[in-house]
Amino acid sequence: MALLSSPFQVKGLTLKNRIVMPPMCQYSVEAHDGTPTDWHFVHYVSRAVGGTGLIIVEMTDVEPDGRISNRDLGLWSDEQIPAFARIVSEVHKYGAKIGVQIAHAGRKAEDAEVPVSASAIAFPGSRYKTPRALTTEEVQGMVQKFADSARRAVEAGMDTIEIHGAHGYLIHQFHSPLTNKRDDQYGKDPALFGVEVIQAVKKVIPEDMPLLMRVSAIEYVDGGYGLEYSTELCRRYKEAGVDVFHLSSGGEGPIGSAGRPGVHPGYQVPFARAIKQALDVPVIAVGNLDDPKLAEASLGNGDTDLVAVGRGMLRDPYWALHAIQALSPEELEPPKQYGRAF
């Protein structure tokens, strides 16, 4: 059996294969109300039909001003639950599992009248506004907003939750020395906000539901943190309750800044391997892994436990079926309606 098509279990979640569709914003909520539309329904269900083991719904925000744009998803209201539940129910019919990435864009919330952040430091670029720093009490309130969104995700039937701590969004803004210049407890301990979010979310999800967290392993910015720093961040987050880390990089500075590698196939796999080995924790690798043989090698070499394929799945909703067909056609189990094509 190819490893890519082998099952994987973490806590109470069993996946039929090691293939993950990572969160990718669709910017398609035309009503600006944060509620999934028919586009989102077709988008996610088609990847379930296409054989994906785990689908992670795009960045879904904990309050309206936490969105990158007003066309993003949200889970700040119970009224949004049924539209997510509709997607979950249909995805499950095809043997896939589904989670959602809950988040807040912080200073990268482009449509917020006044964005918020750890400190009043704007993201470089003319389209970004200068944020105001959250008060200590507002930070504590934000922790509760993450927990409330996680509770709604559970009510919608999600199989797992992913907390977004990467790509320069709010949790990243707190744990990065570049953007956290606070003098309260959240400045003295940059990981504290993330730790409190994790602990609050754990209280509202089932005990056997694994909690995922996405983290940028390296910031490609002058003065930004590196792998040693992010390893210790992940250690704190693991101790707080994270079960699986989804390793990416960058986001807290403009593209092309110091230290950015070439984005060759597999360029972020070493980050997943480093965290996996240092913390003895399951990881998801991502980053130009749409060649099935490279994805299989990443698993076979012990670099990662799961492989996320983003742009490859945007191009091909049936990437998972095609990858398994290429590696081990005898294991392929397409939907019966499509069987004649395989």
Coordinates of C-alpha atoms in Angstrom, one line a residue, residues 3-334:
L3 CA 1.6 5.6 2.3
L4 CA -0.4 8.4 0.7
S5 CA -3.4 6.1 0.5
S6 CA -3.0 4.6 4.0
P7 CA -5.2 5.5 6.9
F8 CA -4.2 7.8 9.7
Q9 CA -5.6 8.2 13.2
V10 CA -5.1 10.9 15.8
K11 CA -7.2 10.8 18.9
G12 CA -10.8 10.1 17.7
L13 CA -10.3 11.2 14.1
T14 CA -9.6 8.5 11.5
L15 CA -8.7 9.6 8.0
K16 CA -9.0 7.2 5.0
N17 CA -5.7 8.5 3.6
R18 CA -2.9 11.0 4.3
I19 CA -4.1 13.7 1.8
V20 CA -5.2 17.1 3.2
M21 CA -6.8 20.0 1.4
P22 CA -5.4 23.0 3.3
P23 CA -7.4 26.2 4.0
M24 CA -7.4 28.5 0.9
C25 CA -9.5 31.7 1.0
Q26 CA -12.1 31.9 -1.7
Y27 CA -13.2 35.5 -1.1
S28 CA -16.6 34.6 -2.4
V29 CA -19.2 35.7 0.2
E30 CA -21.0 38.2 -1.9
A31 CA -23.5 39.2 0.8
H32 CA -20.6 40.1 3.1
D33 CA -22.3 38.2 6.0
G34 CA -19.7 35.5 6.5
T35 CA -22.0 32.7 5.6
P36 CA -20.9 30.0 3.1
T37 CA -22.6 30.1 -0.3
D38 CA -23.3 27.6 -3.0
W39 CA -19.8 28.2 -4.3
H40 CA -18.3 27.0 -1.0
F41 CA -20.7 24.0 -1.0
V42 CA -19.6 22.9 -4.4
H43 CA -15.9 23.8 -3.8
Y44 CA -15.5 21.6 -0.7
V45 CA -17.9 18.8 -1.6
S46 CA -16.1 18.3 -5.0
R47 CA -12.9 17.6 -3.2
A48 CA -14.6 15.0 -1.0
V49 CA -15.9 13.4 -4.2
G50 CA -12.3 13.6 -5.4
G51 CA -11.0 11.4 -2.7
T52 CA -9.4 13.8 -0.2
G53 CA -9.0 12.4 3.3
L54 CA -9.2 15.7 5.3
I55 CA -10.6 19.0 4.1
I56 CA -9.9 22.1 6.1
V57 CA -12.3 24.9 5.3
E58 CA -10.6 28.2 4.6
M59 CA -9.8 30.9 7.2
T60 CA -13.1 31.5 9.0
D61 CA -13.1 34.6 11.3
V62 CA -14.2 35.1 14.8
E63 CA -15.6 38.6 14.3
P64 CA -16.6 40.7 11.3
D65 CA -13.5 43.0 11.6
G66 CA -11.3 39.9 11.8
R67 CA -11.7 39.1 8.1
I68 CA -9.1 39.8 5.5
S69 CA -11.9 41.1 3.3
N70 CA -15.6 41.4 3.7
R71 CA -16.0 38.5 1.3
D72 CA -14.5 36.0 3.8
L73 CA -16.2 33.4 5.9
G74 CA -17.1 33.8 9.6
L75 CA -18.4 31.9 12.6
W76 CA -19.2 34.8 14.8
S77 CA -23.0 34.1 14.9
D78 CA -25.1 31.0 15.5
E79 CA -27.0 32.0 12.3
Q80 CA -24.0 30.9 10.3
I81 CA -24.0 27.4 11.6
P82 CA -26.6 25.8 9.3
A83 CA -24.7 26.7 6.1
F84 CA -21.5 25.1 7.5
A85 CA -23.5 22.1 8.6
R86 CA -24.8 21.6 5.1
I87 CA -21.3 21.3 3.7
V88 CA -20.2 19.0 6.5
S89 CA -23.1 16.6 6.0
E90 CA -22.5 16.3 2.3
V91 CA -18.7 15.9 2.6
H92 CA -19.2 13.0 5.0
K93 CA -21.3 11.2 2.4
Y94 CA -18.1 10.6 0.4
G95 CA -15.9 9.3 3.3
A96 CA -13.9 12.5 3.8
K97 CA -13.4 14.3 7.1
I98 CA -13.7 18.0 7.4
G99 CA -12.4 20.7 9.8
V100 CA -12.4 24.5 9.8
Q101 CA -9.6 27.0 10.4
I102 CA -10.7 29.7 12.8
A103 CA -8.8 32.9 12.8
H104 CA -8.6 36.7 13.1
A105 CA -6.6 38.7 10.5
G106 CA -5.6 41.4 13.0
R107 CA -3.6 44.2 11.2
K108 CA -4.1 42.5 7.9
A109 CA -7.9 43.0 8.0
E110 CA -8.1 45.2 4.9
D111 CA -11.8 46.2 5.1
A112 CA -11.9 46.9 8.8
E113 CA -12.3 50.6 9.5
V114 CA -9.7 50.4 12.2
P115 CA -7.9 47.1 12.4
V116 CA -6.6 45.7 15.7
S117 CA -3.3 44.0 16.5
A118 CA -0.9 43.3 19.3
S119 CA 0.7 46.7 18.7
A120 CA 0.0 49.7 16.6
I121 CA 2.3 48.7 13.8
A122 CA 1.0 48.6 10.2
F123 CA 1.8 45.8 7.8
P124 CA 4.0 47.2 4.9
G125 CA 2.0 48.2 1.9
S126 CA -0.3 51.0 0.9
R127 CA -3.5 48.9 1.2
Y128 CA -2.9 48.3 4.9
K129 CA -4.1 50.6 7.7
T130 CA -2.3 51.3 10.9
P131 CA -4.0 49.2 13.6
R132 CA -4.7 50.1 17.1
A133 CA -3.3 47.9 19.9
L134 CA -5.9 45.7 21.7
T135 CA -6.3 46.5 25.4
T136 CA -5.5 43.7 27.9
E137 CA -9.2 43.3 28.5
E138 CA -9.9 43.2 24.7
V139 CA -7.3 40.4 24.3
Q140 CA -9.1 38.4 26.9
G141 CA -12.4 39.0 25.1
M142 CA -10.8 37.9 21.8
V143 CA -9.8 34.6 23.5
Q144 CA -13.5 34.0 24.2
K145 CA -14.4 34.8 20.6
F146 CA -12.1 32.0 19.4
A147 CA -13.8 29.6 21.8
D148 CA -17.3 30.7 20.7
S149 CA -16.4 30.1 17.0
A150 CA -15.0 26.7 17.9
R151 CA -18.2 25.8 19.7
R152 CA -20.2 26.8 16.6
A153 CA -17.9 24.6 14.4
V154 CA -18.6 21.7 16.7
E155 CA -22.3 22.3 16.5
A156 CA -22.0 22.3 12.7
G157 CA -20.5 18.8 12.8
M158 CA -16.8 19.5 12.1
D159 CA -14.4 16.6 12.7
T160 CA -11.5 18.9 13.8
I161 CA -10.6 22.5 14.4
E162 CA -7.5 24.3 13.2
I163 CA -6.3 27.5 14.9
H164 CA -4.6 29.9 12.6
G165 CA -1.3 31.0 14.1
A166 CA 0.6 31.7 10.9
H167 CA 0.9 34.0 7.9
G168 CA 1.0 37.3 9.8
Y169 CA -2.5 37.1 11.3
L170 CA -3.5 38.0 14.8
I171 CA -2.0 35.1 16.8
H172 CA 1.1 35.4 14.7
Q173 CA 1.2 39.1 15.5
F174 CA 1.3 38.4 19.2
H175 CA 4.0 35.7 19.1
S176 CA 6.2 37.6 16.7
P177 CA 8.9 39.9 18.2
L178 CA 8.4 42.1 15.0
T179 CA 4.8 43.0 15.9
N180 CA 4.4 42.5 19.6
K181 CA 5.8 45.5 21.5
R182 CA 3.4 45.3 24.4
D183 CA 4.3 45.9 28.1
D184 CA 1.5 43.8 29.6
Q185 CA 1.5 40.1 30.2
Y186 CA 0.9 39.5 26.5
G187 CA 4.1 41.3 25.7
K188 CA 6.1 39.8 28.5
D189 CA 5.0 36.3 27.2
P190 CA 4.4 36.5 23.5
A191 CA 3.0 33.0 23.4
L192 CA 0.4 33.7 26.0
F193 CA -2.4 34.8 23.7
G194 CA -2.0 31.7 21.6
V195 CA -1.8 29.5 24.7
E196 CA -5.0 31.0 26.1
V197 CA -6.8 30.5 22.8
I198 CA -5.8 26.9 22.6
Q199 CA -6.9 26.3 26.2
A200 CA -10.2 28.0 25.7
V201 CA -10.9 26.1 22.5
K202 CA -10.0 22.8 24.1
K203 CA -12.8 23.4 26.7
V204 CA -15.5 23.6 24.0
I205 CA -14.5 20.7 21.7
P206 CA -15.0 17.0 22.4
E207 CA -12.2 15.4 24.3
D208 CA -11.4 13.0 21.5
M209 CA -11.4 15.7 18.8
P210 CA -7.9 16.6 17.7
L211 CA -6.9 20.3 17.7
L212 CA -4.7 21.4 14.8
M213 CA -2.7 24.6 14.7
R214 CA -1.0 26.3 11.7
V215 CA 2.3 28.0 12.5
S216 CA 4.8 29.9 10.3
A217 CA 8.1 28.1 11.1
I218 CA 10.2 31.0 9.7
E219 CA 9.7 34.7 9.1
Y220 CA 11.5 35.8 5.9
V221 CA 12.0 39.3 7.3
D222 CA 15.0 41.2 8.7
G223 CA 14.8 40.6 12.4
G224 CA 12.2 37.9 12.1
Y225 CA 12.3 34.7 14.0
G226 CA 13.7 31.4 12.8
L227 CA 13.1 27.7 13.4
E228 CA 14.6 27.6 16.8
Y229 CA 12.1 30.2 18.0
S230 CA 9.1 28.6 16.3
T231 CA 10.1 25.2 17.8
E232 CA 9.8 26.6 21.3
L233 CA 6.5 28.3 20.4
C234 CA 5.2 25.0 19.2
R235 CA 6.4 23.3 22.4
R236 CA 4.3 25.8 24.4
Y237 CA 1.3 25.3 22.1
K238 CA 1.7 21.5 22.4
E239 CA 1.7 21.7 26.2
A240 CA -1.4 23.8 26.0
G241 CA -3.2 21.2 23.9
V242 CA -2.4 21.2 20.2
D243 CA -2.4 17.7 18.8
V244 CA -1.1 18.3 15.2
F245 CA 0.9 21.1 13.7
H246 CA 0.4 22.4 10.2
L247 CA 3.7 23.9 9.2
S248 CA 4.0 26.8 6.8
S249 CA 6.2 29.9 6.7
G250 CA 6.3 33.6 6.1
G251 CA 3.5 36.1 6.2
E252 CA 4.8 38.7 8.6
G253 CA 6.6 40.7 6.0
P254 CA 6.5 41.5 2.3
I255 CA 7.4 38.9 -0.2
G256 CA 11.0 39.1 -1.2
S257 CA 12.4 40.2 2.1
A258 CA 15.4 38.8 3.8
G259 CA 16.0 35.1 3.8
R260 CA 13.2 33.9 1.5
P261 CA 14.0 30.6 -0.2
G262 CA 13.1 29.6 -3.7
V263 CA 9.6 28.1 -3.7
H264 CA 10.8 24.8 -5.2
P265 CA 8.7 21.6 -4.7
G266 CA 8.9 20.5 -1.1
Y267 CA 10.6 23.7 0.2
Q268 CA 8.7 23.7 3.4
V269 CA 9.0 20.0 4.2
P270 CA 12.1 20.5 6.3
F271 CA 10.1 22.7 8.7
A272 CA 7.6 19.9 9.3
R273 CA 10.3 17.4 9.8
A274 CA 12.1 19.6 12.3
I275 CA 9.0 20.2 14.5
K276 CA 8.0 16.6 14.2
Q277 CA 11.4 15.4 15.4
A278 CA 11.9 18.0 18.1
L279 CA 8.5 17.6 19.7
D280 CA 7.4 14.1 18.8
V281 CA 4.1 15.4 17.4
P282 CA 2.2 14.6 14.2
V283 CA 2.6 17.2 11.5
I284 CA 1.1 18.3 8.2
A285 CA 3.6 19.4 5.5
V286 CA 2.6 21.8 2.8
G287 CA 4.3 23.7 -0.1
N288 CA 4.3 22.6 -3.8
L289 CA 3.7 18.9 -3.0
D290 CA 1.4 18.2 -5.9
D291 CA 3.7 15.6 -7.5
P292 CA 2.4 12.4 -6.0
K293 CA 5.9 10.8 -5.9
L294 CA 7.2 13.8 -3.9
A295 CA 4.2 13.6 -1.5
E296 CA 4.8 9.9 -1.1
A297 CA 8.5 10.4 -0.5
S298 CA 7.8 13.0 2.2
L299 CA 5.7 10.4 4.0
G300 CA 8.1 7.5 3.3
N301 CA 11.1 9.4 4.6
G302 CA 9.3 10.2 7.9
D303 CA 9.3 13.9 7.2
T304 CA 5.6 14.3 7.8
D305 CA 2.5 12.4 8.8
L306 CA 0.1 14.1 6.4
V307 CA 0.5 16.0 3.1
A308 CA -1.4 19.1 2.2
V309 CA -1.9 19.9 -1.4
G310 CA -3.4 23.4 -2.0
R311 CA -2.9 24.9 -5.5
G312 CA -2.8 21.4 -6.9
M313 CA -6.4 20.8 -5.7
L314 CA -7.5 24.2 -7.0
R315 CA -6.4 23.0 -10.4
D316 CA -7.7 19.5 -10.0
P317 CA -10.6 18.7 -7.6
Y318 CA -9.8 15.0 -8.1
W319 CA -6.1 15.3 -7.3
A320 CA -6.4 12.7 -4.5
L321 CA -7.9 10.1 -6.9
H322 CA -5.3 10.8 -9.5
A323 CA -2.4 10.6 -7.1
I324 CA -3.5 7.3 -5.7
Q325 CA -4.1 6.0 -9.2
A326 CA -0.5 7.0 -10.1
L327 CA 1.0 5.4 -7.0
S328 CA -1.1 2.3 -6.4
P329 CA -4.0 1.9 -8.8
E330 CA -5.1 -1.4 -7.2
E331 CA -6.0 0.6 -4.1
L332 CA -8.1 3.2 -5.9
E333 CA -11.8 3.4 -4.8
P334 CA -13.5 6.1 -6.9

